[in-house]
Amino acid sequence: DGGITQSPKYLFRKEGQNVTLSCEQNLNHDAMYWYRQDPGQGLRLIYYSQIVNDFQKGDIAEGYSVSREKKESFPLTVTSAQKNPTAFYLCASSTTRGSPLHFGNGTRLTVT
Amino acid sequence: ELKVEQNPLFLSMQEGKNYTIYCNYSTTSDRLYWYRQDPGKSLESLFVLLSNGAVKQEGRLMASLDTKARLSTLHITAAVHDLSATYFCAVDGTQGGSEKLVFGKGTKLTVNP
């Protein structure tokens, strides 16, 4: 079955460490997105990519970095510069404009 | 900057009742999406509304879009417990040709027996 796989489901890190969240899709979608969700909040866009080797900052890109070396993969690195990294991170993909986003199951990151 | 506001943010209703969730947005857009999220889970697409006057229905849920009023509604008819979830609207705040969705804060719906 086609879909988006995020791993791991839960991730614990110490403050000051960088951590990379994995996102892989086999839907053959061109566009991929990373969102952050905090309790009681909507989703906020971190980064998005329309094609391989190209990506754009979203609304809250500071403290995060991404790469898009392959169409199916869009990993997100949460750096030590991110002041409040504890959150639920969702990866999504889409085909054409006007098509809904397909979401992965998310990674819950806890930094202490 | 596009802003998306949903109300109410919390909604507790009895089974069998009707209610409407509202989604207002601040700048022109002709693409609006509704998603459902169960606790601890990911988001599931419910409706895609792509033009003024668009209306979509699935079971007890009906969504509509008025682009002139910058308003979308999600109407719940004869609610059942299985509809308990958080509902998000998202609006296309496209910049430079790349689709960029801005989400509302969500409406947490609880349907009580």
XYZ file of N, CA and C in Angstrom:
675
model
N 0.838 -1.191 0.000
C 0.000 0.000 0.000
C 0.874 1.243 0.000
N 0.437 2.277 -0.750
C 1.203 3.510 -0.762
C 0.927 4.320 0.475
N 1.939 5.084 0.891
C 1.737 5.920 2.057
C 2.988 6.656 2.447
N 2.892 7.294 3.606
C 4.021 8.044 4.158
C 4.435 7.392 5.467
N 5.702 7.131 5.600
C 6.232 6.485 6.807
C 7.122 7.458 7.549
N 6.762 7.711 8.792
C 7.598 8.536 9.651
C 8.186 7.643 10.742
N 9.444 7.873 11.004
C 10.052 7.099 12.088
C 11.077 7.952 12.817
N 11.273 7.686 14.114
C 10.485 6.784 14.936
C 9.167 7.431 15.342
N 8.329 6.678 16.030
C 7.056 7.226 16.492
C 7.278 8.121 17.707
N 8.169 7.712 18.583
C 8.533 8.492 19.759
C 10.050 8.679 19.766
N 10.484 9.845 20.165
C 11.909 10.162 20.171
C 12.209 11.032 21.376
N 13.240 10.619 22.119
C 13.635 11.372 23.301
C 15.086 11.815 23.127
N 15.340 13.077 23.414
C 16.700 13.608 23.289
C 16.984 14.552 24.428
N 18.270 14.702 24.691
C 18.725 15.687 25.663
C 18.889 17.029 24.971
N 18.684 18.050 25.752
C 18.854 19.401 25.223
C 20.282 19.577 24.695
N 20.403 20.272 23.572
C 21.717 20.517 22.992
C 22.115 19.532 21.913
N 21.314 18.463 21.743
C 21.619 17.471 20.718
C 20.779 17.739 19.483
N 21.386 17.539 18.327
C 20.612 17.552 17.088
C 19.919 16.200 16.926
N 18.767 16.213 16.263
C 18.052 14.965 16.027
C 17.398 15.025 14.651
N 17.405 13.890 13.952
C 16.830 13.851 12.608
C 15.613 12.939 12.584
N 14.520 13.485 12.048
C 13.272 12.754 11.905
C 13.154 12.298 10.454
N 12.780 11.041 10.291
C 12.706 10.458 8.963
C 11.306 10.575 8.380
N 11.227 10.813 7.078
C 9.965 10.817 6.359
C 10.188 10.227 4.972
N 9.504 9.131 4.683
C 9.627 8.456 3.389
C 8.232 8.251 2.813
N 8.083 8.511 1.509
C 6.793 8.284 0.854
C 6.985 7.466 -0.418
N 6.015 6.598 -0.679
C 6.044 5.806 -1.922
C 4.827 6.095 -2.766
N 4.337 7.330 -2.647
C 3.164 7.769 -3.401
C 3.540 8.437 -4.713
N 4.834 8.603 -4.918
C 5.334 9.302 -6.100
C 4.867 10.765 -6.150
N 4.695 11.353 -4.973
C 4.290 12.751 -4.896
C 5.499 13.660 -5.033
N 5.288 14.767 -5.719
C 6.383 15.722 -5.888
C 6.603 16.578 -4.649
N 5.520 17.022 -4.036
C 5.619 17.975 -2.932
C 5.623 17.250 -1.591
N 6.483 17.739 -0.696
C 6.530 17.205 0.668
C 6.623 18.357 1.649
N 6.105 18.124 2.843
C 5.955 19.184 3.844
C 6.292 18.649 5.235
N 6.789 19.558 6.072
C 6.922 19.273 7.491
C 6.119 20.293 8.277
N 5.282 19.763 9.187
C 4.499 20.603 10.074
C 4.834 20.245 11.520
N 4.637 21.238 12.355
C 4.788 21.037 13.783
C 3.426 21.284 14.425
N 3.060 20.425 15.398
C 1.805 20.620 16.112
C 2.090 20.641 17.609
N 1.619 21.692 18.272
C 1.700 21.805 19.716
C 0.310 21.633 20.293
N 0.216 21.202 21.559
C -1.109 20.936 22.155
C -2.058 22.116 21.998
N -3.247 21.842 21.510
C -4.255 22.877 21.371
C -3.993 23.850 20.241
N -3.033 23.541 19.408
C -2.684 24.435 18.301
C -2.948 23.769 16.964
N -3.055 24.572 15.983
C -3.118 24.041 14.628
C -1.735 23.607 14.199
N -1.612 23.298 12.930
C -0.329 22.892 12.400
C 0.408 24.104 11.854
N 1.688 24.165 12.113
C 2.498 25.263 11.589
C 3.574 24.701 10.658
N 3.733 25.346 9.535
C 4.611 24.838 8.484
C 6.061 25.174 8.780
N 6.916 24.140 8.726
C 8.334 24.332 8.994
C 9.100 24.513 7.682
N 9.022 23.524 6.813
C 9.674 23.549 5.510
C 8.797 22.810 4.514
N 8.965 23.145 3.229
C 8.313 22.376 2.196
C 9.180 22.317 0.964
N 8.908 21.304 0.159
C 9.729 21.058 -1.023
C 8.818 20.637 -2.164
N 9.004 21.281 -3.309
C 8.190 20.943 -4.477
C 8.907 19.970 -5.406
N 10.227 20.015 -5.402
C 10.988 19.118 -6.269
C 12.283 18.726 -5.576
N 12.916 17.715 -6.095
C 14.188 17.247 -5.544
C 15.222 18.362 -5.579
N 16.020 18.427 -4.519
C 17.112 19.397 -4.386
C 16.639 20.837 -4.277
N 15.387 21.018 -3.923
C 14.872 22.374 -3.720
C 13.870 22.362 -2.579
N 13.961 23.343 -1.691
C 13.005 23.431 -0.598
C 12.909 24.888 -0.149
N 11.807 25.210 0.522
C 11.554 26.570 0.974
C 11.226 26.576 2.457
N 11.562 27.688 3.105
C 11.210 27.844 4.498
C 9.716 28.087 4.641
N 9.164 27.502 5.701
C 7.796 27.800 6.064
C 7.764 28.935 7.069
N 6.763 28.908 7.928
C 6.569 30.008 8.868
C 7.467 29.941 10.102
N 7.962 28.741 10.419
C 8.746 28.585 11.663
C 10.007 27.774 11.393
N 10.790 28.155 10.406
C 11.954 27.368 9.979
C 13.166 27.495 10.908
N 13.196 28.514 11.733
C 14.384 28.737 12.559
C 14.636 27.555 13.491
N 15.892 27.060 13.466
C 16.251 25.937 14.314
C 16.024 24.576 13.673
N 15.587 24.586 12.414
C 15.349 23.349 11.679
C 16.130 23.376 10.368
N 16.413 22.176 9.857
C 16.988 22.071 8.519
C 16.424 20.825 7.845
N 16.421 20.839 6.507
C 15.893 19.716 5.734
C 16.817 19.450 4.549
N 16.585 18.318 3.919
C 17.229 18.005 2.654
C 16.216 17.258 1.790
N 16.413 17.341 0.479
C 15.531 16.598 -0.442
C 16.410 16.056 -1.571
N 17.178 15.037 -1.225
C 18.097 14.435 -2.195
C 17.398 13.406 -3.077
N 16.299 12.866 -2.572
C 15.512 11.890 -3.338
C 14.051 12.295 -3.278
N 13.312 11.954 -4.303
C 11.903 12.326 -4.361
C 11.133 11.750 -3.183
N 11.488 10.547 -2.784
C 10.694 9.865 -1.771
C 11.085 10.195 -0.340
N 12.127 10.980 -0.132
C 12.635 11.190 1.219
C 12.781 12.666 1.538
N 12.367 13.058 2.751
C 12.428 14.468 3.152
C 12.721 14.517 4.649
N 13.938 14.235 5.064
C 14.249 14.221 6.503
C 14.331 15.620 7.104
N 13.940 15.715 8.355
C 13.962 16.982 9.095
C 14.943 16.869 10.256
N 15.868 17.808 10.349
C 16.786 17.857 11.481
C 16.374 18.982 12.416
N 16.183 18.618 13.666
C 15.897 19.602 14.702
C 17.224 19.908 15.379
N 17.679 21.122 15.240
C 18.998 21.466 15.761
C 18.905 21.992 17.179
N 20.058 22.130 17.783
C 20.100 22.649 19.157
C 19.693 24.120 19.212
N 19.601 24.748 18.068
C 19.191 26.161 18.017
C 17.681 26.328 18.166
N 16.949 25.245 18.030
C 15.491 25.320 18.184
C 15.174 25.400 19.673
N 14.547 26.507 20.077
C 14.384 26.783 21.500
C 13.366 25.874 22.191
N 12.324 25.519 21.509
C 11.280 24.674 22.112
C 10.974 23.502 21.190
N 11.837 22.525 21.123
C 11.687 21.460 20.136
C 10.646 20.402 20.485
N 10.239 20.313 21.734
C 9.276 19.282 22.119
C 7.937 19.554 21.433
N 7.500 18.600 20.614
C 6.265 18.777 19.833
C 5.975 17.494 19.077
N 4.845 17.520 18.387
C 4.436 16.438 17.492
C 4.735 16.906 16.077
N 5.531 16.117 15.343
C 5.953 16.526 14.007
C 5.271 15.647 12.964
N 4.671 16.313 11.997
C 3.942 15.613 10.944
C 4.557 15.912 9.591
N 4.770 14.863 8.836
C 5.245 14.975 7.466
C 4.065 14.719 6.542
N 4.029 15.417 5.433
C 2.923 15.252 4.495
C 3.439 15.345 3.068
N 2.644 14.843 2.150
C 2.987 14.959 0.745
C 1.727 15.234 -0.057
N 1.920 15.758 -1.254
C 0.774 15.964 -2.129
C 1.222 15.872 -3.573
N 0.258 15.654 -4.434
C 0.536 15.571 -5.857
C 0.313 16.941 -6.486
N -0.783 17.202 -7.053
C -1.008 18.496 -7.697
C -1.675 19.474 -6.740
N -1.632 20.741 -7.109
C -2.342 21.751 -6.330
C -3.834 21.429 -6.372
N -4.474 21.614 -5.228
C -5.890 21.293 -5.155
C -6.141 19.876 -4.688
N -5.083 19.110 -4.500
C -5.209 17.770 -3.929
C -4.896 17.840 -2.446
N -5.598 17.077 -1.633
C -5.338 17.151 -0.192
C -3.977 16.591 0.164
N -3.466 17.043 1.291
C -2.219 16.494 1.801
C -2.469 15.094 2.363
N -1.493 14.224 2.136
C -1.476 12.918 2.786
C -0.464 13.013 3.919
N -0.883 12.646 5.123
C -0.024 12.783 6.277
C 0.529 11.439 6.718
N 1.757 11.497 7.269
C 2.301 10.355 7.978
C 1.700 10.288 9.372
N 2.110 9.287 10.151
C 1.539 9.096 11.485
C 2.211 9.951 12.551
N 3.237 10.676 12.169
C 3.836 11.625 13.096
C 4.942 11.044 13.958
N 5.791 11.945 14.424
C 6.841 11.623 15.408
C 6.679 12.567 16.582
N 6.579 11.976 17.764
C 6.460 12.802 18.967
C 7.846 12.942 19.573
N 8.385 14.139 19.529
C 9.727 14.425 20.012
C 9.650 15.070 21.387
N 10.418 14.530 22.314
C 10.522 15.104 23.648
C 11.982 15.403 23.935
N 12.259 16.656 24.245
C 13.620 17.083 24.565
C 13.657 17.561 26.009
N 14.549 16.984 26.788
C 14.635 17.350 28.205
C 16.027 17.872 28.559
N -0.414 38.679 5.459
C -0.210 37.313 5.936
C -1.572 36.653 6.177
N -1.715 35.484 5.640
C -2.983 34.760 5.776
C -3.188 34.264 7.200
N -4.357 34.553 7.739
C -4.722 34.030 9.057
C -6.021 33.242 8.916
N -6.088 32.147 9.633
C -7.257 31.276 9.579
C -7.789 31.101 10.999
N -9.073 31.427 11.174
C -9.671 31.325 12.497
C -10.846 30.368 12.481
N -10.847 29.469 13.425
C -11.967 28.553 13.571
C -12.722 28.881 14.841
N -14.022 28.683 14.804
C -14.802 28.749 16.027
C -16.022 27.868 15.925
N -16.390 27.279 17.040
C -15.705 27.374 18.327
C -14.444 26.495 18.348
N -13.600 26.690 19.359
C -12.425 25.836 19.504
C -12.774 24.544 20.236
N -13.794 24.610 21.056
C -14.272 23.425 21.779
C -15.787 23.348 21.607
N -16.265 22.142 21.363
C -17.690 21.964 21.136
C -18.114 20.643 21.759
N -19.019 20.744 22.698
C -19.560 19.543 23.321
C -21.041 19.478 22.958
N -21.445 18.386 22.363
C -22.832 18.297 21.938
C -23.395 16.918 22.207
N -24.700 16.857 22.216
C -25.357 15.578 22.467
C -25.577 14.840 21.162
N -25.617 13.549 21.253
C -25.953 12.747 20.082
C -27.307 13.180 19.535
N -27.400 13.185 18.245
C -28.661 13.521 17.594
C -28.839 14.998 17.281
N -27.994 15.842 17.843
C -28.102 17.288 17.610
C -27.318 17.707 16.372
N -27.662 18.912 15.895
C -26.972 19.513 14.757
C -26.112 20.675 15.232
N -25.013 20.894 14.517
C -24.188 22.058 14.856
C -23.306 22.410 13.668
N -22.769 23.640 13.717
C -21.914 24.123 12.629
C -20.604 24.662 13.187
N -19.520 24.284 12.535
C -18.195 24.829 12.834
C -17.845 25.828 11.741
N -17.273 26.965 12.145
C -16.973 28.023 11.201
C -15.472 28.190 11.014
N -15.106 28.527 9.783
C -13.708 28.758 9.448
C -13.625 30.044 8.634
N -13.045 31.077 9.230
C -12.855 32.363 8.546
C -11.386 32.521 8.180
N -11.140 33.162 7.052
C -9.760 33.414 6.674
C -9.618 34.832 6.150
N -8.385 35.341 6.204
C -8.193 36.785 6.085
C -7.871 37.294 4.682
N -7.346 36.449 3.796
C -7.005 36.923 2.450
C -7.637 36.017 1.402
N -7.694 36.522 0.207
C -8.370 35.801 -0.867
C -7.743 34.435 -1.110
N -8.592 33.440 -1.202
C -8.150 32.090 -1.558
C -9.347 31.324 -2.085
N -9.102 30.431 -3.036
C -10.218 29.635 -3.545
C -10.014 28.150 -3.303
N -9.151 27.850 -2.318
C -8.939 26.439 -1.997
C -8.977 26.279 -0.487
N -9.855 25.413 -0.038
C -9.983 25.201 1.399
C -10.173 23.713 1.650
N -9.565 23.259 2.722
C -9.560 21.829 3.049
C -10.048 21.634 4.479
N -10.741 20.545 4.692
C -11.116 20.131 6.048
C -10.459 18.789 6.350
N -9.901 18.704 7.589
C -9.257 17.477 8.040
C -9.824 17.080 9.396
N -9.705 15.795 9.676
C -10.099 15.268 10.982
C -8.862 14.648 11.632
N -8.739 14.859 12.964
C -7.651 14.237 13.710
C -8.205 13.579 14.969
N -7.961 12.285 15.112
C -8.294 11.583 16.346
C -7.132 11.730 17.318
N -7.386 11.637 18.619
C -6.336 11.882 19.621
C -5.089 11.040 19.377
N -3.941 11.707 19.349
C -2.665 11.019 19.170
C -2.415 10.495 17.775
N -3.306 10.807 16.869
C -3.183 10.269 15.502
C -2.853 11.367 14.502
N -2.712 10.937 13.264
C -2.417 11.871 12.192
C -3.717 12.509 11.673
N -3.585 13.292 10.627
C -4.750 13.966 10.041
C -5.266 13.181 8.842
N -6.585 13.183 8.723
C -7.266 12.488 7.630
C -8.047 13.528 6.837
N -7.895 13.506 5.528
C -8.609 14.460 4.687
C -10.101 14.152 4.661
N -10.915 15.195 4.843
C -12.368 15.038 4.764
C -12.909 15.631 3.460
N -12.629 16.908 3.244
C -13.188 17.602 2.092
C -12.152 18.523 1.462
N -12.291 18.677 0.156
C -11.531 19.665 -0.597
C -12.538 20.557 -1.293
N -12.468 21.857 -1.034
C -13.397 22.819 -1.616
C -12.596 23.756 -2.496
N -12.895 23.748 -3.787
C -12.021 24.439 -4.738
C -12.654 25.633 -5.434
N -13.871 25.982 -5.113
C -14.474 27.126 -5.790
C -15.573 27.720 -4.929
N -15.919 28.948 -5.252
C -16.977 29.608 -4.516
C -18.282 28.847 -4.671
N -18.968 28.636 -3.557
C -20.230 27.933 -3.625
C -20.106 26.430 -3.557
N -18.875 25.926 -3.470
C -18.689 24.475 -3.428
C -19.326 23.908 -2.162
N -19.964 22.778 -2.323
C -20.575 22.060 -1.212
C -20.225 20.582 -1.364
N -19.741 20.002 -0.285
C -19.425 18.573 -0.312
C -20.080 17.929 0.912
N -20.553 16.696 0.732
C -21.196 15.995 1.840
C -20.680 14.575 1.917
N -20.472 14.126 3.154
C -20.062 12.744 3.406
C -20.712 12.316 4.707
N -21.688 11.456 4.600
C -22.370 10.993 5.805
C -23.049 12.140 6.530
N -22.724 12.321 7.785
C -23.352 13.358 8.605
C -22.626 14.696 8.540
N -21.612 14.799 7.722
C -20.836 16.034 7.592
C -21.062 16.667 6.232
N -21.232 17.999 6.255
C -21.355 18.747 5.017
C -20.523 20.015 5.123
N -19.695 20.259 4.122
C -18.823 21.431 4.110
C -19.196 22.324 2.942
N -19.070 23.638 3.177
C -19.359 24.593 2.115
C -18.317 25.694 2.134
N -18.234 26.415 1.006
C -17.235 27.480 0.881
C -17.870 28.705 0.241
N -17.675 29.842 0.901
C -18.096 31.136 0.354
C -16.836 31.985 0.264
N -16.244 32.063 -0.923
C -14.965 32.773 -1.056
C -15.132 34.279 -0.920
N -16.327 34.791 -1.221
C -16.535 36.244 -1.093
C -16.568 36.657 0.373
N -17.172 35.830 1.191
C -17.208 36.094 2.622
C -15.974 35.555 3.328
N -15.133 34.828 2.583
C -13.938 34.179 3.166
C -14.346 33.306 4.346
N -15.303 32.446 4.081
C -15.900 31.647 5.143
C -16.206 30.247 4.631
N -15.857 29.272 5.450
C -16.283 27.902 5.193
C -16.984 27.380 6.433
N -17.967 26.535 6.216
C -18.672 25.920 7.339
C -18.598 24.407 7.226
N -18.568 23.763 8.386
C -18.651 22.303 8.463
C -19.871 22.006 9.322
N -20.902 21.497 8.689
C -22.164 21.263 9.385
C -22.275 19.793 9.775
N -22.655 19.588 11.019
C -22.807 18.234 11.547
C -24.296 17.976 11.752
N -24.772 16.923 11.166
C -26.192 16.585 11.273
C -26.372 15.331 12.113
N -27.232 15.426 13.117
C -27.559 14.267 13.966
C -26.287 13.580 14.446
N -25.532 14.292 15.232
C -24.207 13.824 15.655
C -24.259 12.454 16.333
N -23.207 11.697 16.093
C -23.005 10.412 16.767
C -21.629 10.424 17.425
N -21.447 9.524 18.397
C -20.215 9.519 19.185
C -18.969 9.378 18.317
N -19.079 8.614 17.240
C -17.912 8.381 16.362
C -17.383 9.643 15.703
N -18.157 10.703 15.731
C -17.691 11.964 15.158
C -16.787 12.750 16.110
N -16.660 12.288 17.339
C -15.785 12.961 18.296
C -14.355 12.940 17.776
N -13.768 14.128 17.614
C -12.418 14.285 17.053
C -12.118 15.772 17.029
N -10.935 16.123 16.554
C -10.615 17.523 16.313
C -10.654 17.766 14.817
N -11.341 18.818 14.421
C -11.522 19.158 13.006
C -10.745 20.429 12.685
N -9.958 20.349 11.627
C -9.149 21.481 11.190
C -9.583 21.934 9.805
N -9.632 23.239 9.614
C -9.700 23.741 8.257
C -8.316 24.274 7.884
N -8.023 24.244 6.612
C -6.736 24.725 6.112
C -6.987 25.459 4.809
N -6.335 26.594 4.653
C -6.549 27.447 3.493
C -5.257 27.566 2.707
N -5.369 27.558 1.413
C -4.212 27.678 0.544
C -3.706 29.111 0.541
N -2.542 29.331 1.143
C -1.937 30.657 1.155
C -0.795 30.707 0.166
N -1.085 30.304 -1.047
C -0.047 30.094 -2.042
C 0.815 31.314 -2.262
N 2.107 31.038 -2.318
C 3.066 32.074 -2.632
C 3.978 31.549 -3.717
N 4.136 32.289 -4.774
C 5.097 31.936 -5.825
C 4.810 30.612 -6.469
N 3.575 30.199 -6.521
C 3.226 28.983 -7.228
C 3.286 27.731 -6.398
N 3.874 27.787 -5.207
C 3.923 26.599 -4.363
C 2.751 26.629 -3.408
N 2.003 25.540 -3.382
C 0.859 25.509 -2.489
C 1.343 25.435 -1.051
N 0.795 26.319 -0.227
C 1.218 26.407 1.163
C -0.031 26.536 2.005
N -0.355 25.520 2.764
C -1.573 25.526 3.552
C -1.349 26.146 4.921
N -2.291 27.009 5.319
C -2.299 27.586 6.652
C -3.486 26.979 7.394
N -3.225 26.407 8.550
C -4.246 25.697 9.311
C -4.854 26.572 10.401
N -6.136 26.346 10.666
C -6.750 26.900 11.854
C -6.296 26.108 13.072
N -6.705 26.571 14.261
C -6.269 25.909 15.492
C -7.052 24.640 15.791
N -8.090 24.413 15.063
C -8.856 23.190 15.244
C -10.046 23.379 16.173
N -11.070 22.574 15.953
C -12.251 22.533 16.809
C -12.337 21.139 17.395
N -12.226 21.055 18.717
C -12.315 19.756 19.378
C -13.779 19.455 19.668
N -14.285 18.455 18.976
C -15.692 18.081 19.092
C -15.841 16.854 19.980
N -16.702 16.979 20.959
C -17.037 15.836 21.817
C -18.533 15.601 21.700
N -18.898 14.395 21.291
C -20.310 14.046 21.178
C -20.658 13.107 22.328
N -21.579 13.563 23.149
C -21.966 12.808 24.340
C -23.256 12.024 24.107
N -23.332 10.833 24.704
C -24.548 10.018 24.520
C -25.759 10.703 25.140
